[in-house]
PDB file of C-alpha atoms in Angstrom:
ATOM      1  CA  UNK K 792     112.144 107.153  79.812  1.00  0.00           C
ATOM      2  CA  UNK K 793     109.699 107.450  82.871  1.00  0.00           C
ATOM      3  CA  UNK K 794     109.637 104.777  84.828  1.00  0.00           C
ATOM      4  CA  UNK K 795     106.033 104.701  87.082  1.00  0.00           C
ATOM      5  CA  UNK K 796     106.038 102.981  90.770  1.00  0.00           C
ATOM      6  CA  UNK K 797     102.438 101.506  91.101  1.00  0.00           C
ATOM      7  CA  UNK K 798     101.387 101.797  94.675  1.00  0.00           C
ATOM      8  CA  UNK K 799      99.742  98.938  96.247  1.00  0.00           C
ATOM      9  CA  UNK K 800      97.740  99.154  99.444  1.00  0.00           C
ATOM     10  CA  UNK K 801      94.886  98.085 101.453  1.00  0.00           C
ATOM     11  CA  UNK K 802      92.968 100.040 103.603  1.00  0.00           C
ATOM     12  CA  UNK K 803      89.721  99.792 105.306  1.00  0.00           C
ATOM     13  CA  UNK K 804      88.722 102.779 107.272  1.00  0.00           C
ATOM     14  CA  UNK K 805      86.235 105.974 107.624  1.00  0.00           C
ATOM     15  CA  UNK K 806      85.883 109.624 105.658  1.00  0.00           C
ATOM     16  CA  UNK K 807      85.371 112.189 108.354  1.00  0.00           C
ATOM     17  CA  UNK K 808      84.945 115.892 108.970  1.00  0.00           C
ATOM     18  CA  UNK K 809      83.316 118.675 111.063  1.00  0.00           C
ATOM     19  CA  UNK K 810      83.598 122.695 111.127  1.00  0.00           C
ATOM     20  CA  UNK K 811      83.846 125.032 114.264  1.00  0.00           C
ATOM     21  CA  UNK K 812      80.266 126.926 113.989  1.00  0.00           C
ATOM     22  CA  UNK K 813      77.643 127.623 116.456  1.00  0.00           C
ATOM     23  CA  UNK K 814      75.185 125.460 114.306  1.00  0.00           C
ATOM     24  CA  UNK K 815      72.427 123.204 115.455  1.00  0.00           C
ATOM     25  CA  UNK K 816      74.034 120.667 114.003  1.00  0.00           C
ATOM     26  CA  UNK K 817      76.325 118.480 116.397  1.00  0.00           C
ATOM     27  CA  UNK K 818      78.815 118.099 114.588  1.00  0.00           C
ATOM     28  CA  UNK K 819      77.791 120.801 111.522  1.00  0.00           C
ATOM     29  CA  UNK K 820      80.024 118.652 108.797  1.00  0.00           C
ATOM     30  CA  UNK K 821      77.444 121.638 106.325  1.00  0.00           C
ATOM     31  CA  UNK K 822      79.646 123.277 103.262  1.00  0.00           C
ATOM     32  CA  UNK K 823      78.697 125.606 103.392  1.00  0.00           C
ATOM     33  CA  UNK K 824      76.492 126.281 106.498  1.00  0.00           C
ATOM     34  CA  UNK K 825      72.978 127.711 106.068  1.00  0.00           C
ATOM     35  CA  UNK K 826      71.717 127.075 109.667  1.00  0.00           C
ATOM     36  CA  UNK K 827      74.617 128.403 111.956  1.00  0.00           C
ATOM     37  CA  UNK K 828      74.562 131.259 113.823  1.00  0.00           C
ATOM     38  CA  UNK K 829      78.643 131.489 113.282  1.00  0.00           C
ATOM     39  CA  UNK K 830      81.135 134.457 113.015  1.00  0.00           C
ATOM     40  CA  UNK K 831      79.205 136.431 110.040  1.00  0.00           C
ATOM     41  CA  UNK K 832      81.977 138.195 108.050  1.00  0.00           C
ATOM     42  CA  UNK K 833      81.473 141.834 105.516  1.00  0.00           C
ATOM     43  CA  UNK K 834      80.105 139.139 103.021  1.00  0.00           C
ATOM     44  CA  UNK K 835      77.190 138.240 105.152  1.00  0.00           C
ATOM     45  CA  UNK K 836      78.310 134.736 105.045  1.00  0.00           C
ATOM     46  CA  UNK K 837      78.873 132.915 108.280  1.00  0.00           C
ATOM     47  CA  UNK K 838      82.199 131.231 108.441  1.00  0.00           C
ATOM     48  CA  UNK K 839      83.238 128.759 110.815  1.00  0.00           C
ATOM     49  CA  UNK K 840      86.116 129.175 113.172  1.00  0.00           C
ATOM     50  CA  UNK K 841      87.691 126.295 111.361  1.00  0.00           C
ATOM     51  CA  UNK K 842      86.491 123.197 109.337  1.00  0.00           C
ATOM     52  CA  UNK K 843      88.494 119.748 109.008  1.00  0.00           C
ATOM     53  CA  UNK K 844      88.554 116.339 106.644  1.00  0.00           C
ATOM     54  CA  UNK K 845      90.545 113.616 107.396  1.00  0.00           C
ATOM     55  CA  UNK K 846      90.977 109.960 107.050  1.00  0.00           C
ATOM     56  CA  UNK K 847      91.485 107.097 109.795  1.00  0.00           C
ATOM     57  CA  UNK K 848      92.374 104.012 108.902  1.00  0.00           C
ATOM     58  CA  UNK K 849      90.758 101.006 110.822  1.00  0.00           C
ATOM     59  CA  UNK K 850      93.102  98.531 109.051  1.00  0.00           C
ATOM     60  CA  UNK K 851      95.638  98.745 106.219  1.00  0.00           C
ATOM     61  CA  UNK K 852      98.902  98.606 104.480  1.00  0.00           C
ATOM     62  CA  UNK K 853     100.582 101.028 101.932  1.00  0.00           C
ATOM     63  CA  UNK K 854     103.483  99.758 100.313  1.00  0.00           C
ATOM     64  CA  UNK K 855     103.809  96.883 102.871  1.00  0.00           C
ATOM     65  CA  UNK K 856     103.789  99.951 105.687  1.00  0.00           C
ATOM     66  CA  UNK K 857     101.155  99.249 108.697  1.00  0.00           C
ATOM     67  CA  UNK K 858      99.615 102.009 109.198  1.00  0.00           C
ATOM     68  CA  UNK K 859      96.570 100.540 110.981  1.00  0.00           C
ATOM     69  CA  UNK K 860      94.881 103.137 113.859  1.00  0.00           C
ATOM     70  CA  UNK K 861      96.095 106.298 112.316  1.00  0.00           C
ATOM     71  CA  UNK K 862      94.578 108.867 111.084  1.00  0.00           C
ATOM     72  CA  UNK K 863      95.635 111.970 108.295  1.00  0.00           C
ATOM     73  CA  UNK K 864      93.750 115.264 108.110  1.00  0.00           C
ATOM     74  CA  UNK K 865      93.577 118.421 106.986  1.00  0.00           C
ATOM     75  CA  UNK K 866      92.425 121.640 109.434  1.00  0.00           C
ATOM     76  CA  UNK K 867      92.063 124.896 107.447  1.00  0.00           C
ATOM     77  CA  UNK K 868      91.527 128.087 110.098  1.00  0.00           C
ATOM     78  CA  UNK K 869      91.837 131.397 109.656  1.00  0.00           C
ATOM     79  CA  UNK K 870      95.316 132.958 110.227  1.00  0.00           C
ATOM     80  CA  UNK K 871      93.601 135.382 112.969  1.00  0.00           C
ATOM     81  CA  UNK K 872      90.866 134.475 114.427  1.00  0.00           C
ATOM     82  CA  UNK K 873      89.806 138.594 114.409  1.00  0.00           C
ATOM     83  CA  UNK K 874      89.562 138.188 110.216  1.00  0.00           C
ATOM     84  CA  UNK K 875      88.525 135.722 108.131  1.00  0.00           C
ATOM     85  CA  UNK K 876      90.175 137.211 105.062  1.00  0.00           C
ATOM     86  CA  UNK K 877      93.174 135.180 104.867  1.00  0.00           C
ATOM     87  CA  UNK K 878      92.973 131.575 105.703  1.00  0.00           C
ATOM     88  CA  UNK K 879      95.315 128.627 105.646  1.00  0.00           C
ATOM     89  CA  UNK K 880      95.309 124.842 105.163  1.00  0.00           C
ATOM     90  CA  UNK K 881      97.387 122.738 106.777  1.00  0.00           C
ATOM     91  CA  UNK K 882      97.726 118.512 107.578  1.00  0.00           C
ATOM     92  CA  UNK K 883      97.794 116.660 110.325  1.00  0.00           C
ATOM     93  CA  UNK K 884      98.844 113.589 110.741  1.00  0.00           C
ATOM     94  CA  UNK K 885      98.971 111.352 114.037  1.00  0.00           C
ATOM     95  CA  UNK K 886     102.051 111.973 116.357  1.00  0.00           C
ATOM     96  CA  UNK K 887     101.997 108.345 116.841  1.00  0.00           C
ATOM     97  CA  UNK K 888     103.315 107.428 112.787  1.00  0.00           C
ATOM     98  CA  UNK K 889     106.614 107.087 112.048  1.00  0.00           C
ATOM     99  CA  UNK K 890     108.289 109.282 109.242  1.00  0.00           C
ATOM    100  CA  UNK K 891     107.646 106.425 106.926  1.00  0.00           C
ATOM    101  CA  UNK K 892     104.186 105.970 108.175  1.00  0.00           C
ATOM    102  CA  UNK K 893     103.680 109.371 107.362  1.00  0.00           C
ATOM    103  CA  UNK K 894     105.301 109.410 103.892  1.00  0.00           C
ATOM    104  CA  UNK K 895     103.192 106.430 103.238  1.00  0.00           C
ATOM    105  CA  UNK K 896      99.744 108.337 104.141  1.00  0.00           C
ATOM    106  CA  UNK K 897     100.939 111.593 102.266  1.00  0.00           C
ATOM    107  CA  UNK K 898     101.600 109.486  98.887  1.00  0.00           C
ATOM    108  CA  UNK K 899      97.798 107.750  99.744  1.00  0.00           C
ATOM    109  CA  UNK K 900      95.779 110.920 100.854  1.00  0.00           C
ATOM    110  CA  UNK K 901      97.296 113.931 100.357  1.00  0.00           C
ATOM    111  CA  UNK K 902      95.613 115.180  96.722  1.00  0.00           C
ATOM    112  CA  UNK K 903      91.790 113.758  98.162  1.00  0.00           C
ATOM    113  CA  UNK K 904      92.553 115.960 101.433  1.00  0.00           C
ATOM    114  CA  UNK K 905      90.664 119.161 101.192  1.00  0.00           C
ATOM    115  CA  UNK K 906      88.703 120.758 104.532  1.00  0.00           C
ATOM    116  CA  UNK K 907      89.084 124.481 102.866  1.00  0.00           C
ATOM    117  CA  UNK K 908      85.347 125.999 103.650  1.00  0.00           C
ATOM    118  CA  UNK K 909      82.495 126.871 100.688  1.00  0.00           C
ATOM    119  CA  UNK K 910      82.453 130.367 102.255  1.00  0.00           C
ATOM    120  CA  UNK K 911      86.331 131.075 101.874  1.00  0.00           C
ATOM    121  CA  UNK K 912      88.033 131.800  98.270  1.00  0.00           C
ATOM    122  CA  UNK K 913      89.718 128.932  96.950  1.00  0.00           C
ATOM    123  CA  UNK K 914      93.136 128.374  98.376  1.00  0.00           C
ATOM    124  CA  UNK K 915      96.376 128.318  96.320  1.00  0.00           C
ATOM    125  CA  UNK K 916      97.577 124.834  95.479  1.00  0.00           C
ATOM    126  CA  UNK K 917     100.483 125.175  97.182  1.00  0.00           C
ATOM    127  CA  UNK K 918     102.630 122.246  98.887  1.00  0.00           C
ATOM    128  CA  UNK K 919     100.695 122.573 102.021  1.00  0.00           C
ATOM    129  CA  UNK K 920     102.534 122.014 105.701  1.00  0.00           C
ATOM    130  CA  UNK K 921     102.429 119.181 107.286  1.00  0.00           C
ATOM    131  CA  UNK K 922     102.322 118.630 111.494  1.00  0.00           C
ATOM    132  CA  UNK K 923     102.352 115.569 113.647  1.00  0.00           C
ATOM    133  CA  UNK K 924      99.264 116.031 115.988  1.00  0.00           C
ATOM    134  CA  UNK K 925      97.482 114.382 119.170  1.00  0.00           C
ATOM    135  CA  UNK K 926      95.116 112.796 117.275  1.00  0.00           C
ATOM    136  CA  UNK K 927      92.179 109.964 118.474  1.00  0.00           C
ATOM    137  CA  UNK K 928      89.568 109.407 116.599  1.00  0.00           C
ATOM    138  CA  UNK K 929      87.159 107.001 118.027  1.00  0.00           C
ATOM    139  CA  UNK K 930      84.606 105.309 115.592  1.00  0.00           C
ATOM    140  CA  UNK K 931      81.152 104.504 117.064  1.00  0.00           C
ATOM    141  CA  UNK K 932      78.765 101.827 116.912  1.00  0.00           C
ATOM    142  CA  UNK K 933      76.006 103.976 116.996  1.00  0.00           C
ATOM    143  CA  UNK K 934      75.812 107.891 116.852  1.00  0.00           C
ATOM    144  CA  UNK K 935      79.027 109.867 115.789  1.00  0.00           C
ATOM    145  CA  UNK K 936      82.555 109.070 116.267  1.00  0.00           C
ATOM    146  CA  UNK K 937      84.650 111.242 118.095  1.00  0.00           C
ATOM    147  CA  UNK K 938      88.091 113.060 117.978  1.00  0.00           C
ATOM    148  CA  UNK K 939      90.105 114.106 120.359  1.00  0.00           C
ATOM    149  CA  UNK K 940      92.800 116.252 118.874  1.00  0.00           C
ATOM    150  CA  UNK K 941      95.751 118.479 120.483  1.00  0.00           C
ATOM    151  CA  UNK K 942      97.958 120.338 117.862  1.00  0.00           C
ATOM    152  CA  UNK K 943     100.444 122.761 118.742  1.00  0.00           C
ATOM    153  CA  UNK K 944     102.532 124.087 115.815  1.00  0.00           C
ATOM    154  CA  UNK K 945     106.115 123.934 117.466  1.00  0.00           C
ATOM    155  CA  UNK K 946     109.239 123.264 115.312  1.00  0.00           C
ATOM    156  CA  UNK K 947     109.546 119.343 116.951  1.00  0.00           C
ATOM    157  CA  UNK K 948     105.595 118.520 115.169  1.00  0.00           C
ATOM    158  CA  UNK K 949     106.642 120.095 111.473  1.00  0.00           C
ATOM    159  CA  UNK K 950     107.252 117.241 109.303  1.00  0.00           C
ATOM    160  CA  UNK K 951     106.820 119.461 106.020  1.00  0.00           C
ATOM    161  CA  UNK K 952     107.250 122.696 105.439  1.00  0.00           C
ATOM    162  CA  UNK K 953     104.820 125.029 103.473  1.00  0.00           C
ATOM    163  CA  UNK K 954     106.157 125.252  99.783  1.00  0.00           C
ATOM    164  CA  UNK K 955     104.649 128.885  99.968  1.00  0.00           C
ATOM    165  CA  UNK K 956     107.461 131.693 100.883  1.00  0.00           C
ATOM    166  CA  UNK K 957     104.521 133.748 102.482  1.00  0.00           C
ATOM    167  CA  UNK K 958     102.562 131.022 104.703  1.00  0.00           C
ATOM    168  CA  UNK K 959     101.827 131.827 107.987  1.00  0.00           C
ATOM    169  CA  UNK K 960     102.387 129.753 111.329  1.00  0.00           C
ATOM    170  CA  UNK K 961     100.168 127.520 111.669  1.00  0.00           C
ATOM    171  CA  UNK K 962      97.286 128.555 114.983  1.00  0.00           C
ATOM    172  CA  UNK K 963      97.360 125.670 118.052  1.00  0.00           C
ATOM    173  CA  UNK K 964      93.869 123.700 117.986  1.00  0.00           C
ATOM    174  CA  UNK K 965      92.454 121.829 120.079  1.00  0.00           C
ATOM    175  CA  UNK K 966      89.053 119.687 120.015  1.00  0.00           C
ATOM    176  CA  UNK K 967      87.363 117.090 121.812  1.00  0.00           C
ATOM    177  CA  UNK K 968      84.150 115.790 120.324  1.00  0.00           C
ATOM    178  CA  UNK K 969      82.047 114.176 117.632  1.00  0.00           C
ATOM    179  CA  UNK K 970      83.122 114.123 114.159  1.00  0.00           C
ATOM    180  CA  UNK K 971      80.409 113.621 110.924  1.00  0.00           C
ATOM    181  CA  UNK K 972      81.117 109.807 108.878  1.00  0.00           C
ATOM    182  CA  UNK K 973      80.924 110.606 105.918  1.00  0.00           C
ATOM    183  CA  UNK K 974      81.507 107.702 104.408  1.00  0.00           C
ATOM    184  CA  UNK K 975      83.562 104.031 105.242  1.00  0.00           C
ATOM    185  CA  UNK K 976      85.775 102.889 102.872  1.00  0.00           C
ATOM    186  CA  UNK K 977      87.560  99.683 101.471  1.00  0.00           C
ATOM    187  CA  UNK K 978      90.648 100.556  99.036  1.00  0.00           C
ATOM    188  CA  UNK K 979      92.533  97.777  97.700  1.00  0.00           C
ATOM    189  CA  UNK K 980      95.180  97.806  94.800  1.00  0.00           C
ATOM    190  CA  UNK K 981      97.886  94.887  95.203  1.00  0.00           C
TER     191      UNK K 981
END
């Protein structure tokens, strides 16, 4: 017998994303980018340093968890910023969640999070690591929101390890400035 746990939540909240390129575009949120003047690999394609997605939640529950003000996303770089032949995907999720808080936006988000760039080979689907991150995203009444975001991949911010043998540690990142809205959202299942 398999017994299924329905999830109930409600969330209201805002789609984001942005990629590192030198494009006209402030923030380029383009998958892939035809107007950036970016890091051209062999290919001729121009990839950007790095590209994220993420969600922040404005207001919301998840299995009776709060988890109102934080935000989950996922920052795929290359693993040396000389190449951009191997890359990796990681998530981050707001240092200030608690584990559960955490658990409860991994069981929510985790199979819609993708940031992994047009230009770059699809990625393995491998369990992917998770980090706890300085993380602020600021929505805006007009214009683009903003993040401010400090991640450095020490062994006190791993929440989750990679499930892949071979994955590589995770670069530091840092960025402070205006993110794309993609979309707003409203999800509600009680």
């Amino acid at each position: 017998m398999i017994t299924v746990i329905q999830q109930k939540y409600l969330l209201q909240g805002a789609v984001f994303g942005a990629r590192g390129d030198s494009c006209s575009c402030n923030p380029c949120d383009c998958n892939p980018c035809k107007c950036a003047d970016g890091v051209r690999g062999n290919d001729g394609l121009s990839y950007p340093l790095w590209r994220v997605s993420g969600y922040y939640i404005e207001t919301g529950t998840i299995q009776d968890i709060e988890v109102s003000d934080l935000s989950i996303m996922s920052l795929t770089q290359p693993v040396s910023v000389e190449s951009n032949e191997l890359w990796q995907e990681i998530f981050l999720i707001d240092a200030r969640a608690t584990s559960e808080q955490a658990s409860a936006l991994l069981s929510m988000f985790e199979r819609q999070l993708d940031s992994v760039p047009a230009e770059v080979a699809p990625l393995p689907h491998t369990q992917r690591a998770v980090y706890r991150a300085q993380l602020a995203y600021h929505p805006a009444a007009e214009g683009n929101p903003t993040l401010h975001a400090t991640f450095r991949p020490d062994q006190p911010s791993l929440l989750r390890a990679s499930s892949d043998p071979q994955a590589y540690q995770a670069r530091a990142w840092d960025y402070d400035g205006p993110m794309a809205l993609r979309n707003t959202f409203t999800f509600k299942k009680m």
